[in-house]
mmCIF file of C-alpha atoms in Angstrom:
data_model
loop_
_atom_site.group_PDB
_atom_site.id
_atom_site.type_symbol
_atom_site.label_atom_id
_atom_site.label_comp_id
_atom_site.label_asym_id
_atom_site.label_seq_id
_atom_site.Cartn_x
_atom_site.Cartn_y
_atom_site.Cartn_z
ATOM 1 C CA UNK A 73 30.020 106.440 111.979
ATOM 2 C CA UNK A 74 33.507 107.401 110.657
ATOM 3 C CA UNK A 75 36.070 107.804 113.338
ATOM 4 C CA UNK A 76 39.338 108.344 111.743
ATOM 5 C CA UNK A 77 42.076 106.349 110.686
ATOM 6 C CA UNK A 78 44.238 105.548 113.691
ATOM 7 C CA UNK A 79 47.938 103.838 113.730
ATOM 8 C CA UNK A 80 48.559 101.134 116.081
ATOM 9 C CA UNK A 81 50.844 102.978 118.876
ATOM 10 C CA UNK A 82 53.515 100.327 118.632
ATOM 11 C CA UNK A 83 54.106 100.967 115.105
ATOM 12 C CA UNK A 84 53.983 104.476 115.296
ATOM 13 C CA UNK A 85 56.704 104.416 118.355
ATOM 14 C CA UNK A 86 58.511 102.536 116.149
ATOM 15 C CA UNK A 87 58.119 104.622 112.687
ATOM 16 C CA UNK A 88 59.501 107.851 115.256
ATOM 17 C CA UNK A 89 62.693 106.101 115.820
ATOM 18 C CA UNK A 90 63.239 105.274 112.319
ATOM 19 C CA UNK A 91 63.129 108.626 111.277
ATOM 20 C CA UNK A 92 65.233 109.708 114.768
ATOM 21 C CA UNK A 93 67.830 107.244 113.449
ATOM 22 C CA UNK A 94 67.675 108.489 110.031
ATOM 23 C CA UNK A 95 68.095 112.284 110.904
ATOM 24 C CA UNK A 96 70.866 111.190 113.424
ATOM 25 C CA UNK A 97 72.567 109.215 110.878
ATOM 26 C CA UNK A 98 72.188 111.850 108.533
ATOM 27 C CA UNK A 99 73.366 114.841 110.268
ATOM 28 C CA UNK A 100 76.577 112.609 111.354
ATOM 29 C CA UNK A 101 77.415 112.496 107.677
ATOM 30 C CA UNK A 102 76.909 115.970 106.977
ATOM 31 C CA UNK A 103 79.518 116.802 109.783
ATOM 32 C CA UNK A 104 82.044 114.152 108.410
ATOM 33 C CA UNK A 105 81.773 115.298 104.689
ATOM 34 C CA UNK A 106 82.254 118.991 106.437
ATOM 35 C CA UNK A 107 85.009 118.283 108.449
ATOM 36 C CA UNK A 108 86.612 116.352 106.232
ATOM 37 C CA UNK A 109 86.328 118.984 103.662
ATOM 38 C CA UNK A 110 88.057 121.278 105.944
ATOM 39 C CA UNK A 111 90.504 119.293 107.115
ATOM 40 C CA UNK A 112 91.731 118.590 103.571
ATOM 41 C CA UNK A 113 91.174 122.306 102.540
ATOM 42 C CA UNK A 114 93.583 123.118 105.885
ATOM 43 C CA UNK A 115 96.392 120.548 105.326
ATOM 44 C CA UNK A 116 96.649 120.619 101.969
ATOM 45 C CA UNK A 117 99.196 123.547 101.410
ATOM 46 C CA UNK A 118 101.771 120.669 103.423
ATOM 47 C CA UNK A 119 101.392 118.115 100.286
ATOM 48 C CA UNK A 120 102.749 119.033 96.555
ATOM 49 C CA UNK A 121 100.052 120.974 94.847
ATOM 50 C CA UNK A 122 97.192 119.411 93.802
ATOM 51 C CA UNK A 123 97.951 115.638 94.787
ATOM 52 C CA UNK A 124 95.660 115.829 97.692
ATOM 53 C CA UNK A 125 92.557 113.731 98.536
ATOM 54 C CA UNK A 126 90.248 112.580 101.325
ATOM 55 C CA UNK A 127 90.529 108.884 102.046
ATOM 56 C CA UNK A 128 88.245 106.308 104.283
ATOM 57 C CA UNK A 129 85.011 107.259 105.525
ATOM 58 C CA UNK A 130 85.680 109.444 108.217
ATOM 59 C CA UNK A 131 87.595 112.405 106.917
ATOM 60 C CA UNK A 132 90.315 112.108 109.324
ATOM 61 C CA UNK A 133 92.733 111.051 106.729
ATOM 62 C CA UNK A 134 94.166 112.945 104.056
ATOM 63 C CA UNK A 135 96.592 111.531 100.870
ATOM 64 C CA UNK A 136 99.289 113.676 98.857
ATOM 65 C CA UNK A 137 102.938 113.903 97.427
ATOM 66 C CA UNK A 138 105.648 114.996 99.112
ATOM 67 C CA UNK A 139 109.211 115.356 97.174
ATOM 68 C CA UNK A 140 107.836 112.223 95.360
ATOM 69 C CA UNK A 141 106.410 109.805 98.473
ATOM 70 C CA UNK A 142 102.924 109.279 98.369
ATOM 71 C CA UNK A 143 101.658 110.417 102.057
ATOM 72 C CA UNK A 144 98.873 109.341 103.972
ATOM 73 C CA UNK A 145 97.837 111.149 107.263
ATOM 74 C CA UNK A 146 95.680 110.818 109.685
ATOM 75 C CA UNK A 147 94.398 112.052 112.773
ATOM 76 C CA UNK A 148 93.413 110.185 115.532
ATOM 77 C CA UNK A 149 90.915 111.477 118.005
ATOM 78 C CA UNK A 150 91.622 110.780 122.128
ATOM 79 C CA UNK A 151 89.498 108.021 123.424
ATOM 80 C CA UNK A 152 89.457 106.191 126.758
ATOM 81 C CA UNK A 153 92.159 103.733 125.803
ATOM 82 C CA UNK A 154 94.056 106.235 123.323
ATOM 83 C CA UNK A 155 95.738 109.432 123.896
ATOM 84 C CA UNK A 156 94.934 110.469 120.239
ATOM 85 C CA UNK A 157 97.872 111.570 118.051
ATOM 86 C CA UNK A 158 98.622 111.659 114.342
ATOM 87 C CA UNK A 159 99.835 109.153 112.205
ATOM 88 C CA UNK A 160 101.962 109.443 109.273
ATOM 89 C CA UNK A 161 102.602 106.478 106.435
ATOM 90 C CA UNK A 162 105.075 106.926 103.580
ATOM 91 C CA UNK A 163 104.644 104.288 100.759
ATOM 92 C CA UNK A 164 108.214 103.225 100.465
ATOM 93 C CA UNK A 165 110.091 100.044 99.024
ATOM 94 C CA UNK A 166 111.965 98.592 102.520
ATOM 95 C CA UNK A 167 113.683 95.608 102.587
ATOM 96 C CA UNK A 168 114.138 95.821 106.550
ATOM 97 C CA UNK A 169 111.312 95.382 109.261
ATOM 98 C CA UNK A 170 112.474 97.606 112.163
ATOM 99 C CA UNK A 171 111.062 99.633 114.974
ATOM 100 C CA UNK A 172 112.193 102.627 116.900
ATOM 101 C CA UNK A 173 109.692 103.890 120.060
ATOM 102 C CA UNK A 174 110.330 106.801 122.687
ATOM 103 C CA UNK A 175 111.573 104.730 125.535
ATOM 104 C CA UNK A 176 109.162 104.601 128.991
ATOM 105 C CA UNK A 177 108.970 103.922 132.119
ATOM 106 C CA UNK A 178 106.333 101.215 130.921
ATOM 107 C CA UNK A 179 108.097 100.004 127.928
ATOM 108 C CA UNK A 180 111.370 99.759 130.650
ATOM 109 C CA UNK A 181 109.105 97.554 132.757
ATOM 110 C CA UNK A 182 108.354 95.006 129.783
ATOM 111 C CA UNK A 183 111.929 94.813 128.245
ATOM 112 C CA UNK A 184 113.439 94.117 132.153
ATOM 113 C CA UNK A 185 110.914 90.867 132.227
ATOM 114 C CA UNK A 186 112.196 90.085 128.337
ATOM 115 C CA UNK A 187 108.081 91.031 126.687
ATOM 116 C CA UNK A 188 109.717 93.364 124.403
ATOM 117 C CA UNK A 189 112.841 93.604 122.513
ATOM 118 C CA UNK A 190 115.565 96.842 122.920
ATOM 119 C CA UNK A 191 118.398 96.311 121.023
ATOM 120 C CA UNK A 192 121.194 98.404 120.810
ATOM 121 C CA UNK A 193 122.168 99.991 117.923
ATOM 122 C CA UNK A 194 125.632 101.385 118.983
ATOM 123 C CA UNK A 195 124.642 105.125 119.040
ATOM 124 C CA UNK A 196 124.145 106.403 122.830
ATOM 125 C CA UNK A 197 122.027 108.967 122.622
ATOM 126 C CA UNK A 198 119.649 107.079 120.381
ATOM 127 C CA UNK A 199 119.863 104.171 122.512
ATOM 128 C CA UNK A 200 119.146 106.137 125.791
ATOM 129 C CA UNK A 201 116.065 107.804 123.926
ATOM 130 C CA UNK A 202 114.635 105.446 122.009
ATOM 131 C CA UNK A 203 113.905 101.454 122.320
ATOM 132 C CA UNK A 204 114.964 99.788 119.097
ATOM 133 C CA UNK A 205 113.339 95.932 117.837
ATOM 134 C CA UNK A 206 113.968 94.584 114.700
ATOM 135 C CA UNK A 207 113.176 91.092 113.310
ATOM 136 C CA UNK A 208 116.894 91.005 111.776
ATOM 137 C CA UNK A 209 118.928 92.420 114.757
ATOM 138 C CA UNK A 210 122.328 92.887 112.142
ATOM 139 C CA UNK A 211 120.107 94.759 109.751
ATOM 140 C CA UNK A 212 119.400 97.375 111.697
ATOM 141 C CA UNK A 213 122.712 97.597 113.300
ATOM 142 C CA UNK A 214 123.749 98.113 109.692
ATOM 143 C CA UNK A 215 121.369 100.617 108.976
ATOM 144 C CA UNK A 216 122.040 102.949 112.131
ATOM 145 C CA UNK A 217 125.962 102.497 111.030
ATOM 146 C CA UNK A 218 125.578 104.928 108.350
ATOM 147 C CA UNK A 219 125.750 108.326 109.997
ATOM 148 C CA UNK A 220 123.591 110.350 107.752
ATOM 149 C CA UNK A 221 120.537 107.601 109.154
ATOM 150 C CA UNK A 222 121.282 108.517 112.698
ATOM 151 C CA UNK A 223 121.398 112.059 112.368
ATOM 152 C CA UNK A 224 118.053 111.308 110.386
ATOM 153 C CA UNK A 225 116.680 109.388 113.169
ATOM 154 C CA UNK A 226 117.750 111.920 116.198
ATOM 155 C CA UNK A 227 116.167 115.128 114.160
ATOM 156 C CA UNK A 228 113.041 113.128 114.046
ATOM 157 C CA UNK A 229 113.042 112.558 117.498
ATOM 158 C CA UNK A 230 113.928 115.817 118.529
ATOM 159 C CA UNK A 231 110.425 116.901 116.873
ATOM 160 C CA UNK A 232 107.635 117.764 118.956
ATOM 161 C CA UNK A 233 105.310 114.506 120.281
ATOM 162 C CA UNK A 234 107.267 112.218 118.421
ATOM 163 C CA UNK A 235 106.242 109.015 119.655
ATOM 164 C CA UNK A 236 107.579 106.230 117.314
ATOM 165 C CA UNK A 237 108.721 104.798 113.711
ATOM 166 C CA UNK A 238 108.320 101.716 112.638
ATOM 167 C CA UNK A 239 108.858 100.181 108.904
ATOM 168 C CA UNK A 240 107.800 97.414 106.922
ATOM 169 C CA UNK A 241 107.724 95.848 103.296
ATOM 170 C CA UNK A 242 105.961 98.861 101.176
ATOM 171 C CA UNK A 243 105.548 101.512 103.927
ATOM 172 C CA UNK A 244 106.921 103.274 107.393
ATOM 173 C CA UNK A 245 104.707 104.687 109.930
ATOM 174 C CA UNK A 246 105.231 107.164 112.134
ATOM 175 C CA UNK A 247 103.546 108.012 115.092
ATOM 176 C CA UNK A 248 102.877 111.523 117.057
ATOM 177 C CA UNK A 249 101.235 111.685 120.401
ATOM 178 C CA UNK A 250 99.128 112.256 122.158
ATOM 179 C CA UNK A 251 96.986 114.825 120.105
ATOM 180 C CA UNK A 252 97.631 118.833 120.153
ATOM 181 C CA UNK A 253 95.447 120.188 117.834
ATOM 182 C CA UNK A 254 98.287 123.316 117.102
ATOM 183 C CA UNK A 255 100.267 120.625 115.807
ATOM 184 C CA UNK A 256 98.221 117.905 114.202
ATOM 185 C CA UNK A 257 95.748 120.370 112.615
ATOM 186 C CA UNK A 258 98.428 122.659 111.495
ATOM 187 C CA UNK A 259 99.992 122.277 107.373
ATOM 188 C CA UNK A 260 103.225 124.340 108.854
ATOM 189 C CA UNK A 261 103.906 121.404 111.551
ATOM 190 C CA UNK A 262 102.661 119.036 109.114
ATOM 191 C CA UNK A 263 105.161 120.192 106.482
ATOM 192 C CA UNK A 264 107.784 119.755 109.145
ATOM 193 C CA UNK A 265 106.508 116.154 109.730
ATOM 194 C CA UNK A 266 106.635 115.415 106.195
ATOM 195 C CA UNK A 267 110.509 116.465 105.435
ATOM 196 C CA UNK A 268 111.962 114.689 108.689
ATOM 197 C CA UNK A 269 110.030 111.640 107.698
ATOM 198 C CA UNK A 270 111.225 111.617 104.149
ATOM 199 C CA UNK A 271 114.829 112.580 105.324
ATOM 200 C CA UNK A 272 115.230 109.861 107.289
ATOM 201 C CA UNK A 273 113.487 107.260 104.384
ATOM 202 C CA UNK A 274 116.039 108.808 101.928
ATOM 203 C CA UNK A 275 118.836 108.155 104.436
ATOM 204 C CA UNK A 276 117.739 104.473 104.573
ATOM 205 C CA UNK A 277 118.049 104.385 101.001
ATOM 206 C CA UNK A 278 114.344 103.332 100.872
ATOM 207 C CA UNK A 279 112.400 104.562 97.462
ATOM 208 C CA UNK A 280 109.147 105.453 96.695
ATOM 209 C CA UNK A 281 106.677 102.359 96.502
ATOM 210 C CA UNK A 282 103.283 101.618 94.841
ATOM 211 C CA UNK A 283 100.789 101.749 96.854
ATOM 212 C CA UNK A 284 97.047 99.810 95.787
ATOM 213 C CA UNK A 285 93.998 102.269 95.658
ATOM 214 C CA UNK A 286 92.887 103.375 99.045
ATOM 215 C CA UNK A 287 89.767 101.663 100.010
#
């Protein structure tokens, strides 16, 4: 008597979350490709025309030219131990490591028990604002003497969320938090980003660097 073929249930539960995980994975995918597409397609007016590309995985980070810097951006999403933000890298040739933060009442806390560094740079608005490291502490005492570099520095941190520049060998970094979509999402704000940031690398006298290949 023929009864039918009949799977054992195990595999069959089994099989139903493979294909679960598959659709799941898939439709994340789709929504990253999309989104990224869109973020590019939005923030791509802020870059020189046509320099623009989609870099990492997620499509959260976007890659262009600005007045001859390459520019990588990305936006970072709020989680429970971030406040979400934007962050900005320039690919510049710096000789000096240095840091420059928005000063807190946390920050305050660590620098009275001697955890972090704040040096003073001679400049007291800037040193009221913001809390200065640097791993040569005459370097960047040197840098900050040059006026155009401080006005530099204070229009920067005059900008809306500012949170924090920091440079290194090949690159500076600059941080905006915590994350406003009007601003983050925005090529007009972006724009604005863009020229304060290069301002104040010009005003260092730091050039444009090669960067490798994004991965």
């Amino acid at each position: 008597r023929y009864t039918g073929w009949a799977m054992d249930p195990d595999i069959l539960v089994v099989s139903l979350a493979a294909i679960a995980v598959v659709c799941l994975l898939g439709g994340f995918a789709a929504y990253v490709r999309h989104s990224g597409r869109k973020r590019l397609d939005t923030l791509s007016p802020a870059f020189e025309l046509g320099t623009t590309r989609l870099v990492g995985p997620l499509g959260n980070t976007v890659e262009g030219l600005y007045q001859g810097y390459t520019c990588r951006y990305t936006v970072r999403h709020p989680t429970q131990h971030d406040r979400g933000g934007a962050n900005l890298r320039l690919f510049a040739s710096s000789p000096h490591s240095w840091s420059a933060e928005v000063d807190t009442p946390g920050s305050r806390f660590f620098v009275k028990f001697g955890l972090l560094k704040d040096l003073e740079i001679g400049d007291q608005d800037l040193d009221q604002r913001l809390r200065f490291s640097a791993g040569d502490e005459g370097s960047v005492r040197s840098i900050f003497g040059v006026g155009g570099v401080r006005t530099a520095m204070q229009a920067l941190a005059d900008s809306q969320n500012f949170a924090g520049v920091g440079t290194r060998e090949g690159r500076i970094d600059v941080k905006f938090e915590p994350r406003a979509p009007e601003l983050d999402d925005d090529p007009e704000a972006l724009r604005a980003r863009l020229e304060l940031a290069v301002a104040l690398v010009g005003a260092c006298g730091y050039p444009p660097a090669y960067h490798p290949p994004a991965q």
